[in-house]
C-alpha cells in the first residue's frame, strides 16, 4: 500500500541504497559511544578508589594520633586532672579536626576530657565503646550533631592496653565532618563533579559541594545508595539524591565501612561523544537529502504523462466520452494512451445505445403513479421512475446503475427470498413490507414483482412495483396501540396482559409454566400529593424502565405491563422455579429502592411484590392474577418493600378478612364497639395522671373481643375513619365528665388509625370533639406508631398543627419501628411509650434491660418524657423507677376497665390519696 506510486518506489530504492552506509556510520558512532561511556564510568570508579584510599590515609592518621595518646594518658582514676590537661592540649593543637577527646575506663566511667563540661555520661552503651570491648582495634561510631557547637561529628574509639595487652581504657575522639572533606584531594576531577561519603547506615559523612547542608542527612532510603553500600564497589549511571543524573563510581574504604561515591557530570564526561553524534547525524541527513532530490527529479519525467492519463481517465469516468488523451510517447506509456482512446470510442458508441433504450422505457412508465423499479440479475437498478423518486428520495440519476439499499437490514433475508422467487419466474402480489428511504426513515409499502424476460425466454432481471401504505398502516397501528398499550409509559396494558397470559396458559400449563409478579409502589401517593401529577408521571415512566431492566436481568425474557395507577406486572414465561423468579423480583425491588432523579430532585420510593406461578397457583388468567394479588396484599401487610409468593392459606385468609369486614360493618351499624380505659400512673407517687382509651368489641356470640382479634382488619376497612372519629369524641366526652366530677384525670390518650393520620379531616374531627365536650386541648393526647408516622411526610405537618393547638403527641410501641434520631427530632413529641415486649423481660434479660435503659436515656436527652406499658410486676416497676422512667401502665395497676368501672377506680384512688392527707391534718 505504501509503494503504490512510481515515485514512492524510487524513493524506497534510494533509501535501500543509502541505508546500509548510514547504518555502518551509526554502528561506528554507537560503538564509540559505548567505549566513551565505559571509559567515563571506569574513571568515576577509579576516582572513587583513590578517594577511598585517601579516606583510609586520613583515618590512619587519626588512628596514629589516638595510638600516641593511648601511651600518654594515665589509666589511674586519680590522674583525671592530668588527663584533662593532656587531652585539652591535643584538642587545641588540632581545633579544625577535633571536636572533643574523652578517656573512659573499661566500665564506661570518664577519667579524662578535652572540654570543661560539667560531667560526662557513662559510655558503656555507645556503639564505638561496645566495639572496642568486643576486641576491635579501631571503631567508628554514628554521625551525631554536637550539642555545644551544633556541628556534625563522628566518634572514633581506640583501646588503651597495658604491656600484657589487657584493656585498661578506651580513648574516644569526636572528629568534625565539615573539616574532614577538606582532606580529600579532588582538584583533578572535572568541574561540576560531586564527591560524597556515607557510612554503612547511609548517613552523609562528607560532600564537596554544599557540604554543611548535606552532612548528617540520612540517605538510607535511597535505592541507589543502599545498592552501592551492599555491593561495596559499583559503577553506573545513577540519579543522586539531588535528582541529578551523574556517572557514578563507588568504592568502600578499608579502614572504615564508609562508601566513597564520585559523580561526574554527564555533559562534561560525554562531551566528545555528543560532538561525534552530532556530526554523524548531520552527515546522514545531508546524504539522504541529496539522494532524495536526485530521485525526485528523475521521477518527474516518468510521472507527468501518467498523471495526464489519470486525469483523462477521470474525465471519461465523469461521462464525457468524447474526450481523448493528448499523451504521445514511444514507450509503454504511449501504448497505454492509445488503449485509453480506443476504450473511449467504444464507450461513446455504447452510451448512445443505452440512451435510446432508456428513453423508450421511460416514456412508457414515466406517468405511472406506482413506484416502478427494475433491476438486473446482479440487483443493479436499471429503471427508477418518478414515483420511485418521490417515494424513496433517490433520484433516477442516483439510483440507476447502483444497488441502492432501500431494504433495511432486518428485511434483507426476506427480500433476497422474494428476489429469488421472482428470478425463478414466479409473480408476487400484495405483500406488505418495510423499506428505507434515502433519509433513513422507514416506509410501509405493498409490493408486487415479476421477472423480466429476454427474447429467448431467459430472465434478465426483476421488475418491482411499490405502493406506499404508510399512512393507512400507521392509522391501524395507532388504534391497536391505544387498545393494548399504556399511553403514559408505553408499556402493554391490562388487555395485553390478559392476552399474553392467556397464550402462556393454553392447555394445562404443565409443560410450559409461567410466573406472574404484581408490583405496587410504596410512597407513590405522597409524591403525587406533594410534587404534583407531572412529577408522578415522570416517576412512573422511570419505574417502567427499571422494571424492564430487571425483567431482562439474569438472562430473563420477562415482559412488563402496567395495570394502572402505581401497579405493574412482570410476566416470566417458561419459568416455574421460585428461586429464579425470586431473584428477578428481588432485583426489581432493589432497583425501585434506588433514588430516582426527577427535575433535579431525588425521590425515594419502594415497592412490594406478589408472585403466583402456573400451573400450581392457577390455570387461567383471572385466578393467577387474583392469587398474585393476594400475595401482594400479604407483602404489604408484612411492612411493604417485600416479595411474597402465593400460598393457598392466603386465599383462606382473604376470605376470612372479607367475612370479618362484613362483621365489622354490622358491629358499627349496631353500636357494638365500646371504649375501655386503662390508668396511667406516675411512678414517683403512684398517682393517676391519665388514661388510655382502648377499643373493645362486644360481639353478640363471642363476647368481649380484644383489639388483636379485629384491629388490623378494622384499620384497613373503609369504616376506620368513622370509628376513629367516634373514639375521639367518646374519649373526650368521658374525660370531660370525669374532670367535672373532680376525679383525678389529667389527660386522656387515644390511638389513631393510619387512615386518620393520612386523611384531611383529622384536625377538624379533633377540634369539633374538644369544642363539643369543652375539654381543654392540653388534656387530649394522641398516640401514633412510629412506623405509621414515618411512612407519610404529610403526617409531620398535621402533627405539628395539633401540637400548636396544645394537643400532645406520643409515639406508641416505641422501639419496634425504624425511627432514627434525626426523624425523631422532626416530630413535635411530648413523650414516647416503650413497647411492652421490652418491659416484659425486664430484670430477667440483660438485652431488654439495655434496650429500655437506652430508650429512656435517649428520650430524656431529647427532652421527652417516658411511659412504659405492660408493667405487671414489682420488679419491673422498681427497674423503671431506678432508670427515672416517669410513668407506667399495666396489669400491676389495673386492667383496661369499662367506663363505669374506671370511674369507680378513680373514685377509690381519690379516697385512698385523700385519707392519708386527712390523717396527717388530724395529727397536726
Coordinates of N, CA and C in Angstrom, one line a residue, residues 27-155:
X27 N 26.6 2.4 13.5 CA 27.2 1.4 14.3 C 28.5 1.9 14.8
X28 N 29.3 2.5 14.0 CA 30.5 3.0 14.5 C 30.4 4.1 15.6
X29 N 29.4 5.0 15.3 CA 29.2 6.0 16.4 C 28.7 5.4 17.7
X30 N 27.8 4.3 17.5 CA 27.3 3.7 18.7 C 28.4 3.0 19.5
X31 N 29.3 2.3 18.7 CA 30.5 1.6 19.3 C 31.3 2.6 20.1
X32 N 31.6 3.8 19.4 CA 32.4 4.8 20.1 C 31.7 5.3 21.3
X33 N 30.4 5.5 21.2 CA 29.6 5.9 22.4 C 29.7 5.0 23.5
X34 N 29.6 3.7 23.2 CA 29.7 2.7 24.3 C 31.1 2.7 24.9
X35 N 32.2 2.9 24.1 CA 33.5 2.9 24.6 C 33.7 4.1 25.5
X36 N 33.3 5.3 25.0 CA 33.5 6.5 25.8 C 32.7 6.4 27.1
X37 N 31.5 5.9 27.0 CA 30.7 5.7 28.2 C 31.4 4.8 29.2
X38 N 31.9 3.7 28.7 CA 32.6 2.8 29.6 C 33.8 3.4 30.3
X39 N 34.5 4.3 29.4 CA 35.7 5.0 30.0 C 35.3 5.9 31.1
X40 N 34.2 6.7 30.8 CA 33.7 7.6 31.8 C 33.4 6.9 33.1
X41 N 32.7 5.8 33.0 CA 32.3 5.0 34.2 C 33.5 4.5 34.9
X42 N 34.5 4.0 34.1 CA 35.7 3.5 34.8 C 36.5 4.6 35.5
X43 N 36.4 5.8 34.9 CA 37.1 6.9 35.5 C 36.5 7.3 36.8
X44 N 35.1 7.3 36.8 CA 34.4 7.6 38.1 C 34.8 6.6 39.1
X45 N 34.8 5.3 38.7 CA 35.2 4.2 39.7 C 36.6 4.4 40.2
X46 N 37.5 4.7 39.3 CA 38.9 4.9 39.7 C 39.1 6.0 40.7
X47 N 38.4 7.1 40.4 CA 38.5 8.3 41.3 C 37.9 7.9 42.6
X48 N 36.9 7.1 42.6 CA 36.3 6.7 43.9 C 37.3 5.9 44.7
X49 N 38.0 5.0 44.0 CA 39.0 4.2 44.7 C 40.1 5.0 45.3
X50 N 40.6 6.0 44.5 CA 41.6 6.9 45.0 C 41.2 7.7 46.2
X51 N 40.0 8.2 46.2 CA 39.4 8.9 47.3 C 39.2 8.0 48.5
X52 N 38.8 6.8 48.3 CA 38.7 5.8 49.4 C 40.0 5.6 50.0
X53 N 41.1 5.5 49.2 CA 42.4 5.4 49.8 C 42.8 6.6 50.6
X54 N 42.4 7.8 50.1 CA 42.7 9.0 50.9 C 41.9 8.9 52.3
X55 N 40.7 8.4 52.2 CA 39.9 8.3 53.5 C 40.7 7.3 54.4
X56 N 41.2 6.2 53.9 CA 41.9 5.3 54.7 C 43.2 6.0 55.3
X57 N 43.8 6.8 54.5 CA 45.0 7.5 55.0 C 44.6 8.4 56.1
X58 N 43.5 9.2 55.9 CA 43.1 10.1 56.9 C 42.7 9.4 58.2
X59 N 42.0 8.3 58.1 CA 41.6 7.5 59.2 C 42.9 6.9 59.9
X60 N 43.9 6.6 59.1 CA 45.1 6.0 59.7 C 45.8 7.1 60.5
X61 N 45.8 8.4 60.0 CA 46.4 9.5 60.8 C 45.7 9.6 62.1
X62 N 44.3 9.6 62.1 CA 43.6 9.7 63.3 C 43.9 8.5 64.3
X63 N 44.1 7.3 63.7 CA 44.4 6.1 64.5 C 45.8 6.3 65.1
X64 N 46.7 6.8 64.3 CA 48.1 7.0 64.9 C 48.1 8.0 66.0
X65 N 47.2 9.1 65.8 CA 47.1 10.1 66.9 C 46.6 9.5 68.2
X66 N 45.6 8.7 68.0 CA 45.0 8.0 69.2 C 46.0 7.0 69.8
X67 N 46.8 6.4 68.9 CA 47.7 5.4 69.4 C 48.8 6.1 70.3
X68 N 49.2 7.3 69.9 CA 50.2 8.1 70.7 C 49.5 8.5 72.0
X69 N 48.3 8.9 71.9 CA 47.6 9.4 73.1 C 47.4 8.2 74.1
X70 N 47.2 7.0 73.5 CA 47.0 5.8 74.4 C 48.2 5.5 75.3
X71 N 49.4 5.9 74.8 CA 50.6 5.7 75.6 C 50.8 6.8 76.6
X72 N 50.2 8.0 76.3 CA 50.4 9.2 77.2 C 49.5 9.3 78.3
X73 N 48.2 8.8 78.1 CA 47.2 9.0 79.2 C 47.5 8.0 80.3
X74 N 46.9 8.4 81.5 CA 47.1 7.6 82.7 C 45.8 6.8 82.9
X75 N 45.9 5.6 83.2 CA 44.7 4.8 83.5 C 44.3 4.8 84.9
X76 N 45.0 5.6 85.7 CA 44.7 5.7 87.1 C 43.6 6.7 87.3
X77 N 42.5 6.4 87.9 CA 41.4 7.4 88.1 C 41.8 8.6 88.8
X78 N 42.9 8.6 89.6 CA 43.3 9.8 90.4 C 44.0 10.8 89.5
X79 N 44.3 10.4 88.3 CA 45.0 11.3 87.4 C 44.1 11.9 86.4
X80 N 42.8 12.1 86.8 CA 41.9 12.7 85.9 C 42.3 14.1 85.4
X81 N 42.8 14.9 86.4 CA 43.2 16.3 86.0 C 44.3 16.3 85.0
X82 N 45.3 15.4 85.2 CA 46.4 15.3 84.3 C 45.9 14.9 82.9
X83 N 45.0 13.9 82.9 CA 44.5 13.5 81.6 C 43.7 14.7 80.9
X84 N 43.0 15.4 81.7 CA 42.2 16.6 81.1 C 43.2 17.5 80.5
X85 N 44.3 17.9 81.2 CA 45.3 18.8 80.6 C 45.9 18.3 79.3
X86 N 46.2 17.0 79.3 CA 46.8 16.5 78.1 C 45.9 16.5 76.9
X87 N 44.6 16.0 77.2 CA 43.7 16.0 76.1 C 43.3 17.3 75.6
X88 N 43.2 18.3 76.5 CA 42.9 19.7 76.1 C 44.0 20.3 75.2
X89 N 45.3 19.9 75.5 CA 46.4 20.4 74.7 C 46.3 19.9 73.3
X90 N 46.0 18.6 73.2 CA 45.9 18.0 71.9 C 44.8 18.6 71.1
X91 N 43.6 18.8 71.7 CA 42.5 19.4 71.0 C 42.8 20.8 70.5
X92 N 43.5 21.6 71.4 CA 43.9 23.0 71.0 C 44.8 23.0 69.8
X93 N 45.7 22.0 69.7 CA 46.6 21.9 68.6 C 45.9 21.5 67.3
X94 N 44.8 20.8 67.4 CA 44.0 20.4 66.2 C 42.6 20.8 66.2
X95 N 42.3 22.1 66.3 CA 40.9 22.6 66.5 C 40.1 22.3 65.3
X96 N 40.7 22.3 64.1 CA 39.8 22.1 62.9 C 39.4 20.7 62.7
X97 N 40.1 19.7 63.4 CA 39.8 18.3 63.2 C 39.0 17.7 64.4
X98 N 39.5 18.1 65.6 CA 39.0 17.5 66.8 C 37.9 18.4 67.5
X99 N 36.8 17.7 67.8 CA 35.7 18.4 68.5 C 35.9 18.1 70.0
X100 N 36.2 16.9 70.3 CA 36.3 16.6 71.8 C 37.1 15.3 71.9
X101 N 37.9 15.1 72.9 CA 38.6 13.8 73.2 C 38.2 13.4 74.6
X102 N 37.8 12.1 74.7 CA 37.4 11.6 76.0 C 38.2 10.3 76.3
X103 N 38.4 10.0 77.6 CA 39.0 8.8 78.0 C 38.2 8.1 79.1
X104 N 37.9 6.8 78.8 CA 37.0 6.1 79.7 C 37.6 4.8 80.2
X105 N 37.3 4.4 81.4 CA 37.7 3.2 82.0 C 36.9 2.1 81.3
X106 N 37.3 0.8 81.4 CA 36.5 -0.3 80.7 C 35.1 -0.4 81.1
X107 N 34.7 0.2 82.3 CA 33.3 0.1 82.7 C 32.5 1.3 82.2
X108 N 33.1 2.2 81.4 CA 32.5 3.4 80.8 C 32.6 4.7 81.6
X109 N 33.4 4.7 82.7 CA 33.5 5.9 83.5 C 34.5 6.8 82.9
X110 N 34.2 8.1 82.8 CA 35.1 9.1 82.2 C 36.2 9.4 83.2
X111 N 37.5 9.4 82.7 CA 38.6 9.8 83.6 C 39.5 10.8 82.8
X112 N 38.9 11.4 81.8 CA 39.6 12.4 81.0 C 38.8 13.0 79.9
X113 N 38.9 14.4 79.7 CA 38.1 15.1 78.7 C 38.9 16.3 78.3
X114 N 38.6 16.7 77.0 CA 39.3 17.9 76.5 C 38.4 19.1 76.7
X115 N 37.2 19.0 77.0 CA 36.3 20.1 77.2 C 35.9 20.2 78.7
X116 N 35.7 21.4 79.2 CA 35.4 21.6 80.6 C 33.9 21.5 80.8
X117 N 33.4 20.4 80.4 CA 31.9 20.2 80.7 C 31.7 19.7 82.1
X118 N 30.5 19.9 82.6 CA 30.2 19.6 84.0 C 30.4 18.1 84.3
X119 N 29.9 17.2 83.4 CA 30.0 15.8 83.7 C 29.9 15.1 82.3
X120 N 30.5 13.9 82.3 CA 30.4 13.1 81.0 C 29.6 11.8 81.4
X121 N 28.6 11.5 80.7 CA 27.8 10.3 81.0 C 28.6 9.0 80.7
X122 N 28.2 7.9 81.3 CA 28.8 6.7 81.1 C 28.7 6.3 79.6
X123 N 29.8 5.8 79.1 CA 29.9 5.5 77.6 C 29.6 4.0 77.4
X124 N 29.2 3.2 78.4 CA 29.1 1.8 78.2 C 28.1 1.4 77.1
X125 N 27.1 2.2 76.8 CA 26.1 1.8 75.8 C 26.4 2.4 74.5
X126 N 27.5 3.1 74.3 CA 27.8 3.6 73.0 C 28.4 2.6 72.0
X127 N 28.0 2.7 70.7 CA 28.4 1.7 69.7 C 29.9 1.5 69.6
X128 N 30.6 2.7 69.5 CA 32.0 2.6 69.3 C 32.7 1.9 70.6
X129 N 32.1 2.2 71.8 CA 32.7 1.6 73.0 C 32.5 0.1 73.0
X130 N 31.3 -0.3 72.6 CA 31.0 -1.7 72.6 C 31.9 -2.5 71.6
X131 N 32.1 -1.8 70.5 CA 33.0 -2.5 69.5 C 34.4 -2.7 70.1
X132 N 35.0 -1.7 70.8 CA 36.3 -1.8 71.4 C 36.3 -3.0 72.5
X133 N 35.2 -3.0 73.3 CA 35.1 -4.1 74.3 C 35.0 -5.4 73.6
X134 N 34.5 -5.4 72.4 CA 34.3 -6.7 71.6 C 35.7 -7.1 71.0
X135 N 36.7 -6.3 71.1 CA 38.0 -6.7 70.6 C 38.5 -5.9 69.4
X136 N 37.7 -5.0 68.8 CA 38.2 -4.2 67.7 C 39.3 -3.3 68.1
X137 N 40.2 -3.1 67.1 CA 41.4 -2.2 67.4 C 41.0 -0.7 67.1
X138 N 40.0 -0.5 66.3 CA 39.7 0.8 65.9 C 38.2 0.8 65.5
X139 N 37.4 1.7 66.2 CA 35.9 1.6 65.9 C 35.4 3.0 65.6
X140 N 34.3 3.0 64.8 CA 33.7 4.2 64.3 C 32.3 4.2 64.8
X141 N 31.9 5.3 65.4 CA 30.5 5.5 65.9 C 29.6 6.1 64.9
X142 N 28.4 6.5 65.3 CA 27.4 7.0 64.5 C 27.6 8.5 64.3
X143 N 27.1 9.1 63.2 CA 27.2 10.5 62.9 C 26.2 11.2 63.8
X144 N 26.6 12.2 64.6 CA 25.7 12.9 65.5 C 26.0 14.4 65.4
X145 N 25.1 15.2 65.9 CA 25.3 16.6 66.0 C 25.8 17.0 67.4
X146 N 26.9 17.7 67.5 CA 27.5 18.1 68.8 C 26.5 19.1 69.4
X147 N 26.3 18.9 70.8 CA 25.4 19.8 71.5 C 25.9 21.2 71.6
X148 N 27.1 21.4 71.8 CA 27.6 22.8 72.0 C 27.8 23.5 70.7
X149 N 28.5 22.9 69.8 CA 28.8 23.6 68.5 C 27.8 23.5 67.5
X150 N 26.9 22.4 67.6 CA 25.9 22.2 66.6 C 26.5 21.6 65.3
X151 N 27.8 21.2 65.3 CA 28.4 20.7 64.1 C 28.2 19.1 64.2
X152 N 28.3 18.5 62.9 CA 28.2 17.1 62.8 C 29.6 16.5 63.1
X153 N 29.6 15.5 63.9 CA 30.8 14.8 64.2 C 30.6 13.3 64.2
X154 N 31.7 12.6 64.0 CA 31.7 11.1 64.2 C 32.8 10.7 65.2
X155 N 32.4 9.9 66.1 CA 33.3 9.5 67.2 C 34.0 8.2 66.8

